[in-house]
mmCIF file of C-alpha atoms and ligand atoms in Angstrom:
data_model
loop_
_atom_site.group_PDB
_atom_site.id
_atom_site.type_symbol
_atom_site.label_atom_id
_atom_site.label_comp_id
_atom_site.label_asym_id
_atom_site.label_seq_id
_atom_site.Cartn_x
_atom_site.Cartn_y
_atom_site.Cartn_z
ATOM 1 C CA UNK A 26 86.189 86.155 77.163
ATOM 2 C CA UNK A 27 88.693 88.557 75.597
ATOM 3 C CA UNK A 28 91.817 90.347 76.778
ATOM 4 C CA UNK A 29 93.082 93.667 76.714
ATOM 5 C CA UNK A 30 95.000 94.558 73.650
ATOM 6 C CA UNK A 31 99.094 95.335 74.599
ATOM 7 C CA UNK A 32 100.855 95.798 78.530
ATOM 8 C CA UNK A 33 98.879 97.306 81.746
ATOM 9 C CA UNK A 34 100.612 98.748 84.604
ATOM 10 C CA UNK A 35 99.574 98.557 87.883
ATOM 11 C CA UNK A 36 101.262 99.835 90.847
ATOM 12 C CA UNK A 37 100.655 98.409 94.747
ATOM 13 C CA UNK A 38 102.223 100.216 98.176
ATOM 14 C CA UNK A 39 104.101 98.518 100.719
ATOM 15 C CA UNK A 40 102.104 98.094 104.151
ATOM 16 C CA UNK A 41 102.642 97.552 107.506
ATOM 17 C CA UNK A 42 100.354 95.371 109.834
ATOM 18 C CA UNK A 43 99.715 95.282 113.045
ATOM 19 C CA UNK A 44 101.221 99.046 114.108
ATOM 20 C CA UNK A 45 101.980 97.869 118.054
ATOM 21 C CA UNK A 46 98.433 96.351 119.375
ATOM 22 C CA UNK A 47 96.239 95.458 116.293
ATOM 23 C CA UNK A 48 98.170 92.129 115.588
ATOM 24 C CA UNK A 49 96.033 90.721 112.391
ATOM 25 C CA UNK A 50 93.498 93.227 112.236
ATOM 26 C CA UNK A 51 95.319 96.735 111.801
ATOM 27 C CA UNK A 52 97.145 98.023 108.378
ATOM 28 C CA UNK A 53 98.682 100.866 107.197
ATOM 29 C CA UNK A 54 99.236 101.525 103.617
ATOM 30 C CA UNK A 55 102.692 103.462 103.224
ATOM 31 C CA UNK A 56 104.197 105.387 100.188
ATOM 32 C CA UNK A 57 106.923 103.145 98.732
ATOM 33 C CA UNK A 58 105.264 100.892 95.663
ATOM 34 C CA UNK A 59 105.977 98.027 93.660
ATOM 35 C CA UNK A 60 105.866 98.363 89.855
ATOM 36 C CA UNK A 61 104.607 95.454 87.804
ATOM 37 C CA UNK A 62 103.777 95.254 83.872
ATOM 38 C CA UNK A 63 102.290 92.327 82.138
ATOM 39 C CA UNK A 64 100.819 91.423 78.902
ATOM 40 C CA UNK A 65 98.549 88.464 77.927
ATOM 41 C CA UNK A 66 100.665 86.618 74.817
ATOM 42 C CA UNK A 67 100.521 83.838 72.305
ATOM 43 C CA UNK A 68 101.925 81.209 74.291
ATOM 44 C CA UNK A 69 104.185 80.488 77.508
ATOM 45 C CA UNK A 70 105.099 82.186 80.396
ATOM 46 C CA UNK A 71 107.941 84.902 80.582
ATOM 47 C CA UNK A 72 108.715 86.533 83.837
ATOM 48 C CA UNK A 73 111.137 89.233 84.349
ATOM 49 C CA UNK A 74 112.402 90.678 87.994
ATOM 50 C CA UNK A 75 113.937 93.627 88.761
ATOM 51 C CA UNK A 76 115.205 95.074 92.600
ATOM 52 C CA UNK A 77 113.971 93.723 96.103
ATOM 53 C CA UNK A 78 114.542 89.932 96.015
ATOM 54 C CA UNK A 79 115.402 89.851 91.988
ATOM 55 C CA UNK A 80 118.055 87.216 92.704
ATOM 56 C CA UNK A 81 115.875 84.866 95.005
ATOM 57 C CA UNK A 82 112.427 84.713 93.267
ATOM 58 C CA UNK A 83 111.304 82.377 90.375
ATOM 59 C CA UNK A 84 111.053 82.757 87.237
ATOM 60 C CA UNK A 85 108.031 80.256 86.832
ATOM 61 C CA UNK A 86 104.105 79.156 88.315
ATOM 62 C CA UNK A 87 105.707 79.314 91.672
ATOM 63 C CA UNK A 88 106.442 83.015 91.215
ATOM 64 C CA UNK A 89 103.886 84.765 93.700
ATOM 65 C CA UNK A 90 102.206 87.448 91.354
ATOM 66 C CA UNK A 91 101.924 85.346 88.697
ATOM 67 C CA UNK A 92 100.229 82.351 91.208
ATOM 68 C CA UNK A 93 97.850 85.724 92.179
ATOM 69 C CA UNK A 94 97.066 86.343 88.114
ATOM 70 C CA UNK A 95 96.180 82.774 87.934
ATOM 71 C CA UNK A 96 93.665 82.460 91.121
ATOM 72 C CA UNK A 97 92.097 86.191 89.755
ATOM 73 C CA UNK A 98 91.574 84.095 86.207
ATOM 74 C CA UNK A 99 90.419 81.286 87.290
ATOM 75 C CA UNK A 100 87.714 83.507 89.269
ATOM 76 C CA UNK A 101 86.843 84.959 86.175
ATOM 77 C CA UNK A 102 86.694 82.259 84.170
ATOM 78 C CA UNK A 103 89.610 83.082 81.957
ATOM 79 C CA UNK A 104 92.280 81.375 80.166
ATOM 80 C CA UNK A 105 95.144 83.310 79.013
ATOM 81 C CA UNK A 106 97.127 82.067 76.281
ATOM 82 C CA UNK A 107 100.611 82.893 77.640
ATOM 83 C CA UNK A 108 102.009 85.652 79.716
ATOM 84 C CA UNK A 109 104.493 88.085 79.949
ATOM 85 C CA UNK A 110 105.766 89.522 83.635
ATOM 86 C CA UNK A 111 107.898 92.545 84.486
ATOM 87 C CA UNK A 112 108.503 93.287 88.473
ATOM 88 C CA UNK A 113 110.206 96.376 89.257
ATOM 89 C CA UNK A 114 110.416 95.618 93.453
ATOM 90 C CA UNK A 115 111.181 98.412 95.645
ATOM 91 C CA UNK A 116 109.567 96.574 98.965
ATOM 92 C CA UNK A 117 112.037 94.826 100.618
ATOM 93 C CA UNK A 118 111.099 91.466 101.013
ATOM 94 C CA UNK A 119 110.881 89.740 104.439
ATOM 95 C CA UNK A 120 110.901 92.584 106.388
ATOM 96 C CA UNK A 121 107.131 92.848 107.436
ATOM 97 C CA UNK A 122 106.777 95.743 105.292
ATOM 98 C CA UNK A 123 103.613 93.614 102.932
ATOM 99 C CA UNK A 124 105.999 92.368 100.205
ATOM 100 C CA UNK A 125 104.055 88.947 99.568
ATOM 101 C CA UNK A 126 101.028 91.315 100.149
ATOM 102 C CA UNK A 127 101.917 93.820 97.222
ATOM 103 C CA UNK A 128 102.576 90.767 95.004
ATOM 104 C CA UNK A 129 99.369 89.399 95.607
ATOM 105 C CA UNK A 130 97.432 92.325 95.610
ATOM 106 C CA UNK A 131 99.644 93.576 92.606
ATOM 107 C CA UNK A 132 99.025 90.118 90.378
ATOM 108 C CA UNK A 133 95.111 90.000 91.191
ATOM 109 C CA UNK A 134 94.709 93.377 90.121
ATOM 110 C CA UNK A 135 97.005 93.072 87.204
ATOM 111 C CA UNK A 136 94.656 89.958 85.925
ATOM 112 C CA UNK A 137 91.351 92.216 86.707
ATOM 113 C CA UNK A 138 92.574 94.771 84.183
ATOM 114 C CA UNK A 139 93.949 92.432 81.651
ATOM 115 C CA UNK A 140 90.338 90.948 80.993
ATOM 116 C CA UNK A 141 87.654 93.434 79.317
ATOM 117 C CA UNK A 142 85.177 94.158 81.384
ATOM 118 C CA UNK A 143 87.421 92.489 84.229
ATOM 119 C CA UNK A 144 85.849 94.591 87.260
ATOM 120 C CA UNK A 145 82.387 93.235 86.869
ATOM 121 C CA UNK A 146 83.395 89.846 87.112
ATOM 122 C CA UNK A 147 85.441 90.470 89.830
ATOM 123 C CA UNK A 148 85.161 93.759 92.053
ATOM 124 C CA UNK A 149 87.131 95.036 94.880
ATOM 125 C CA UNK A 150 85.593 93.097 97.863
ATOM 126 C CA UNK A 151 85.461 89.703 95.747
ATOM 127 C CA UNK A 152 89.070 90.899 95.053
ATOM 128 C CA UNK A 153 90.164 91.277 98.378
ATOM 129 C CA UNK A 154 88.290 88.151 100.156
ATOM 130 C CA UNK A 155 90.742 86.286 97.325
ATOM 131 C CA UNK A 156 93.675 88.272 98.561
ATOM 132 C CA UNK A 157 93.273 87.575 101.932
ATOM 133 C CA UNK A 158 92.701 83.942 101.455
ATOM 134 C CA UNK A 159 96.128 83.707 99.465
ATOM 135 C CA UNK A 160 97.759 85.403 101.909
ATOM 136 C CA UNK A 161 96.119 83.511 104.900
ATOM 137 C CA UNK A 162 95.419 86.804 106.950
ATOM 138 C CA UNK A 163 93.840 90.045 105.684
ATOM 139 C CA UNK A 164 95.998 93.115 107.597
ATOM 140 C CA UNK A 165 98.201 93.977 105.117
ATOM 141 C CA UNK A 166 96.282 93.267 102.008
ATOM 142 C CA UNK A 167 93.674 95.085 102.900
ATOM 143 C CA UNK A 168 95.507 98.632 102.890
ATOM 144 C CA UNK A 169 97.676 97.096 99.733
ATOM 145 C CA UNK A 170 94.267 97.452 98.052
ATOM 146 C CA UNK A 171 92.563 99.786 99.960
ATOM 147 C CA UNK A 172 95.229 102.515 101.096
ATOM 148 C CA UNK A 173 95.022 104.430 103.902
ATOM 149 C CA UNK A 174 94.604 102.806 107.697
ATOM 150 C CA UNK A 175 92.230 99.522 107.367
ATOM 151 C CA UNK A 176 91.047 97.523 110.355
ATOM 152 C CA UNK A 177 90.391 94.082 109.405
ATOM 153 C CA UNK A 178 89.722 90.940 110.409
ATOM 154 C CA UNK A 179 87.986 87.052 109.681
ATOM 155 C CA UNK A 180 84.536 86.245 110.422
ATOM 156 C CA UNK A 181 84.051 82.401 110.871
ATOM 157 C CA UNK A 182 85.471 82.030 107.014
ATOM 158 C CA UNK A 183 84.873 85.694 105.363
ATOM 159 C CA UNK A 184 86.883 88.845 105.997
ATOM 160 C CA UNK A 185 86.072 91.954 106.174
ATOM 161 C CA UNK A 186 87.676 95.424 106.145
ATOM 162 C CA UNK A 187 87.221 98.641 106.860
ATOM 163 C CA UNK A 188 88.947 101.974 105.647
ATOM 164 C CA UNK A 189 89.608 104.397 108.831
ATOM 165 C CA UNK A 190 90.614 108.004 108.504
ATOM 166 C CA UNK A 191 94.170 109.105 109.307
ATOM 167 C CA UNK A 192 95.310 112.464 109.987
ATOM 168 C CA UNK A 193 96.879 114.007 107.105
ATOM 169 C CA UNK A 194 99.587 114.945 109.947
ATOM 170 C CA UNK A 195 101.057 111.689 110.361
ATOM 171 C CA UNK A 196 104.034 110.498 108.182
ATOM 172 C CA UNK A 197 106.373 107.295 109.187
ATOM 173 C CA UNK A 198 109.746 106.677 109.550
ATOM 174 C CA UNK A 199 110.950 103.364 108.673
ATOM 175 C CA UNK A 200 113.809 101.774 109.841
ATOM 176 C CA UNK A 201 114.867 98.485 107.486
ATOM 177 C CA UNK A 202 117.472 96.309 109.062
ATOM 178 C CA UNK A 203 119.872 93.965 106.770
ATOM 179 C CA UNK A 204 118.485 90.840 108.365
ATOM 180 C CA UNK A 205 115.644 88.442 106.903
ATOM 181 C CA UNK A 206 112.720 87.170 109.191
ATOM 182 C CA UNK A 207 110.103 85.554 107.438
ATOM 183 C CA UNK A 208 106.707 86.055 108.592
ATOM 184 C CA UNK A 209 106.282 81.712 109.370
ATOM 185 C CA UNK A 210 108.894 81.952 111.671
ATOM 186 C CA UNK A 211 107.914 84.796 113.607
ATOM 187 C CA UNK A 212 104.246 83.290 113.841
ATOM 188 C CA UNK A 213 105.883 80.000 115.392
ATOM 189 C CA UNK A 214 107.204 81.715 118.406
ATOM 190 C CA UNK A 215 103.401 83.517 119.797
ATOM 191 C CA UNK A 216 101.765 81.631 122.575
ATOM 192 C CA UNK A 217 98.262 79.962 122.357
ATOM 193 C CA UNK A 218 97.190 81.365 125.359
ATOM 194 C CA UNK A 219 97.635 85.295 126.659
ATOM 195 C CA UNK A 220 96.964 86.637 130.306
ATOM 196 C CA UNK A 221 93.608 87.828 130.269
ATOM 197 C CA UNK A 222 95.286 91.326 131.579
ATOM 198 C CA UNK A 223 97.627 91.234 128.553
ATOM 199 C CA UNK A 224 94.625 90.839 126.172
ATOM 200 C CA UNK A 225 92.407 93.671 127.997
ATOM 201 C CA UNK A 226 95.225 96.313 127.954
ATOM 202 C CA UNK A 227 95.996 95.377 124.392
ATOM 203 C CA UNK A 228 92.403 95.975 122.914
ATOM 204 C CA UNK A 229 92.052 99.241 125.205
ATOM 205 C CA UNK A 230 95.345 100.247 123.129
ATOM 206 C CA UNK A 231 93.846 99.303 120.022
ATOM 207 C CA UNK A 232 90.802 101.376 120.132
ATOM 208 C CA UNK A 233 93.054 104.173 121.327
ATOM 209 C CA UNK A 234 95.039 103.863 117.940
ATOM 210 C CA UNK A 235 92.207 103.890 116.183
ATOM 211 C CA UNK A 236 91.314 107.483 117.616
ATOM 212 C CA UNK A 237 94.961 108.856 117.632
ATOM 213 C CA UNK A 238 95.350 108.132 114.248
ATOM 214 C CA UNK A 239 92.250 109.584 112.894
ATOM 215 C CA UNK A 240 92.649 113.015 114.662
ATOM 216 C CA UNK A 241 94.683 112.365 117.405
ATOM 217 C CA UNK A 242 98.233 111.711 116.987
ATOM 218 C CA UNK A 243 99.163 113.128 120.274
ATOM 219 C CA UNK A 244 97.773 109.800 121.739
ATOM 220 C CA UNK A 245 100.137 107.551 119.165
ATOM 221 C CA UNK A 246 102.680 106.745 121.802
ATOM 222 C CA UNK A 247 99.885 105.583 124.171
ATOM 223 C CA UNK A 248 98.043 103.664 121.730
ATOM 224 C CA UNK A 249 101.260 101.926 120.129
ATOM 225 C CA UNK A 250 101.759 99.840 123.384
ATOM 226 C CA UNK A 251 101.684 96.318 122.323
ATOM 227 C CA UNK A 252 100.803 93.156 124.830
ATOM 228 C CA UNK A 253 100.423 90.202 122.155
ATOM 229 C CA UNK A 254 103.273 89.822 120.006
ATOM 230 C CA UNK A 255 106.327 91.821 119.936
ATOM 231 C CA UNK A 256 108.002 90.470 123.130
ATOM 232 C CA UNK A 257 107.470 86.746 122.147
ATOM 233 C CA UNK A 258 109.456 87.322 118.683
ATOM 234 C CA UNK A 259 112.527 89.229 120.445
ATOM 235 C CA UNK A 260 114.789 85.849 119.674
ATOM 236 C CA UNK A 261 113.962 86.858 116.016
ATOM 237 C CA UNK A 262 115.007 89.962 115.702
ATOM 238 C CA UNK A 263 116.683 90.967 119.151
ATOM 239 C CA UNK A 264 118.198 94.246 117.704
ATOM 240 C CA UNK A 265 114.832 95.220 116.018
ATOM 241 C CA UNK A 266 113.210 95.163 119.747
ATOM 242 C CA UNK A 267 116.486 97.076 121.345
ATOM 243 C CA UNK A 268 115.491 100.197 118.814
ATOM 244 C CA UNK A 269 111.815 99.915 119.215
ATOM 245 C CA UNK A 270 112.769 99.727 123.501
ATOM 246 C CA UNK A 271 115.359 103.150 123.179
ATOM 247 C CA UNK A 272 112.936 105.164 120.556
ATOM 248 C CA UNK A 273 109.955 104.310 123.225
ATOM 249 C CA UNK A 274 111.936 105.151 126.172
ATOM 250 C CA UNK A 275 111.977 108.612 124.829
ATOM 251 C CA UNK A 276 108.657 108.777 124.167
ATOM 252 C CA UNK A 277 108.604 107.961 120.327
ATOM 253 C CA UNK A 278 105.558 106.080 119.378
ATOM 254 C CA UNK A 279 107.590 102.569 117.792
ATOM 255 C CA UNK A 280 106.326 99.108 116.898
ATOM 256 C CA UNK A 281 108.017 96.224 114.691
ATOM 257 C CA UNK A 282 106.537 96.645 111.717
ATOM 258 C CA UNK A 283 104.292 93.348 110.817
ATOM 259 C CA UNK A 284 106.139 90.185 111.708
ATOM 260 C CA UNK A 285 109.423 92.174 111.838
ATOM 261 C CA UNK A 286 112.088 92.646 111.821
ATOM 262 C CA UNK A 287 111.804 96.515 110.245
ATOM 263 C CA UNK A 288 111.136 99.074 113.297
ATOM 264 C CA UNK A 289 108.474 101.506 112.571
ATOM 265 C CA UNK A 290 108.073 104.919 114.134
ATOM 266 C CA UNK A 291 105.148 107.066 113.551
ATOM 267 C CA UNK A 292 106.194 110.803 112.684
ATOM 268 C CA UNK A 293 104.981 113.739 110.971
ATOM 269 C CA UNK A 294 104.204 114.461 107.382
ATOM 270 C CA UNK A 295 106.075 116.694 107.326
ATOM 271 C CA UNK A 296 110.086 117.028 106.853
ATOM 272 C CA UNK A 297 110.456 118.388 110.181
ATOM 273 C CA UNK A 298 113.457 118.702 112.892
ATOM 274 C CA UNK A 299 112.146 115.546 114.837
ATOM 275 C CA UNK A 300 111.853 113.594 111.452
ATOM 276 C CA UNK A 301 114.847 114.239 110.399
ATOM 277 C CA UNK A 302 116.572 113.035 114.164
ATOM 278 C CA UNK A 303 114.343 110.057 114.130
ATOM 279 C CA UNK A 304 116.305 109.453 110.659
ATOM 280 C CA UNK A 305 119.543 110.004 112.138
ATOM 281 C CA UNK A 306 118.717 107.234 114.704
ATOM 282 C CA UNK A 307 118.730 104.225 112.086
ATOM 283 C CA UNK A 308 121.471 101.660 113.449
ATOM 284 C CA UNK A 309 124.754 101.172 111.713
ATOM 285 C CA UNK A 310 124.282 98.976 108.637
ATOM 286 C CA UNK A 311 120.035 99.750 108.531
ATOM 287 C CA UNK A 312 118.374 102.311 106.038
ATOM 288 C CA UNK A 313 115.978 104.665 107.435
ATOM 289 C CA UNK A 314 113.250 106.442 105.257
ATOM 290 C CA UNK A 315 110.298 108.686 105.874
ATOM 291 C CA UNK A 316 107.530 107.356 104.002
ATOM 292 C CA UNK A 317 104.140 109.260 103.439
ATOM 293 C CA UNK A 318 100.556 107.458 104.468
ATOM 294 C CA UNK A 319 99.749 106.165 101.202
ATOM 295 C CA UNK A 320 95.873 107.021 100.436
ATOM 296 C CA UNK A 321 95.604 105.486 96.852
ATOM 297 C CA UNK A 322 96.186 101.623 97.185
ATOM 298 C CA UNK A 323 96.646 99.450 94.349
ATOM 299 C CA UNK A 324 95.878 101.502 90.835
ATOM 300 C CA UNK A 325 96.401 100.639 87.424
ATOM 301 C CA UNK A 326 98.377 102.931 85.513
ATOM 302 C CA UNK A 327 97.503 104.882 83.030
HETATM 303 N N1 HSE B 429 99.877 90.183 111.507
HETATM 304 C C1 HSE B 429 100.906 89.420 110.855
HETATM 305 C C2 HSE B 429 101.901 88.914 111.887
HETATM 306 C C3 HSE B 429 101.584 90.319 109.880
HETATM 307 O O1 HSE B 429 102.335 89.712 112.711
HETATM 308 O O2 HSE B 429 102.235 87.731 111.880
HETATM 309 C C4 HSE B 429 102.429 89.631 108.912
HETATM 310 O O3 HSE B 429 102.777 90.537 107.894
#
């Protein structure tokens, strides 16, 4: 087994799951991306963190890429000597915009290119069915890796995925509030059991999403109706469901973005007039920013 000689770069997008009705199974890869650098060295472990959650995150094995690097090497049968980290962060973290997702996605792709000949012993679907085990769930991984729109899902235990197109049309406009929810929580507060009504209109508004967003996007504000999840988590992030409530009640297609508590609105590519109101609309104290539909995924620098 041998390394690469010196640093590789790899950059991974943020994501957002579930976009209204496809709780666990839908993904959208969006243009904001996490920088990381690392280096396979003599001996020990040096981490360094920079950005979203810099002050928070350990410096150590519990750090989340480098856990990632370390389930990629073991997969591959390789033993680093020691390790050197660098994480810029520009996804904010618990904000159900795929932070954990980028770092796992970011640190198993980081370890693929750091062993010669790394992609043959471990390829993209081996590399995702690892990614989606760390993370538990596959919807946000998925486009991490992927890009684009991904509709995913488990099969008894293996997942699968599957790119879908999106219309170069749509853009996003995310709205970040200052509050934390992390994605445990959120999943404490759904029901085991849904109305069979609630589950019927929720998968007809799936399969409409699917369509809208691959040619359709007149359909989005249809096809972003949620039944599953977003009412149940309102005690979590009661402000996040007031915006997504006003933007819908003028017809804007909104959804919490993952677990929440960021609001997501589905806009144009395009700087246009109704972007740049949806913009205007962030609450005080939130940032608002129109992000592109990212098509690349996770790629190793250059
Ligand atoms: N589908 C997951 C949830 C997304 O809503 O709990 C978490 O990022």
């Amino acid at each position: 087994m041998t390394f690469v000689e010196g640093p590789v770069r790899v950059s991974v997008p943020a994501t957002s799951a579930n976009l209204g009705p496809g709780f666990d199974s839908l993904g959208l890869a969006l243009g904001l991306r996490d920088h990381l650098e690392a280096e396979v060295v003599a001996d020990g472990l040096s981490i360094e963190v920079t950005g979203a959650g810099a002050e928070q995150l350990p410096r150590d094995e519990r750090h989340l890429v480098v856990r990632a690097m370390r389930a990629a090497f073991t997969e591959m049968g390789a033993r680093p000597p020691g390790l050197r980290l660098s994480c810029g962060n520009v996804v904010p973290h618990a904000r159900g915009l795929g932070s954990s997702s980028a770092a796992i996605v970011g640190g198993l792709v980081l370890a693929r290119a750091l062993v010669a000949g790394g992609s043959l012993l471990l390829d993209d679907d081996a590399l995702f069915r690892l990614a989606a085990t760390l993370e538990g769930h596959p919807d946000n991984v998925a486009p991490a890796l992927f890009g684009g729109f991904v509709i995913s899902g488990r099969q008894d235990e293996a997942f699968f995925a599957v790119p879908s197109a999106v219309d170069p049309r749509v853009g996003v406009v995310v709205f970040v509030p200052p509050d934390l929810v992390s994605t445990r929580t959120a999943r404490t507060l759904l029901p085991a059991q849904v109305p069979h009504a609630d589950a019927a209109a929720d998968a007809g508004r799936a399969a409409l999403l699917v369509a809208a967003l691959a040619g359709q996007p007149e359909h989005l504000f249809l096809a972003t109706r949620d039944y599953l999840h977003q009412g149940y988590r309102r005690t979590a992030m009661p402000a996040s469901l007031e915006l997504v409530e006003r933007l819908r009640a003028e017809r804007v297609p909104a959804v919490i973005s993952g677990a929440g508590p960021t609001v997501l609105a589905f806009s144009e590519a395009s700087e246009a007039p109704t972007t740049r109101r949806l913009l205007a609309r962030a609450p005080q104290g939130w940032t608002a920013h129109h992000l592109a539909v990212d098509v690349e995924g996770a790629r190793v620098l250059a």
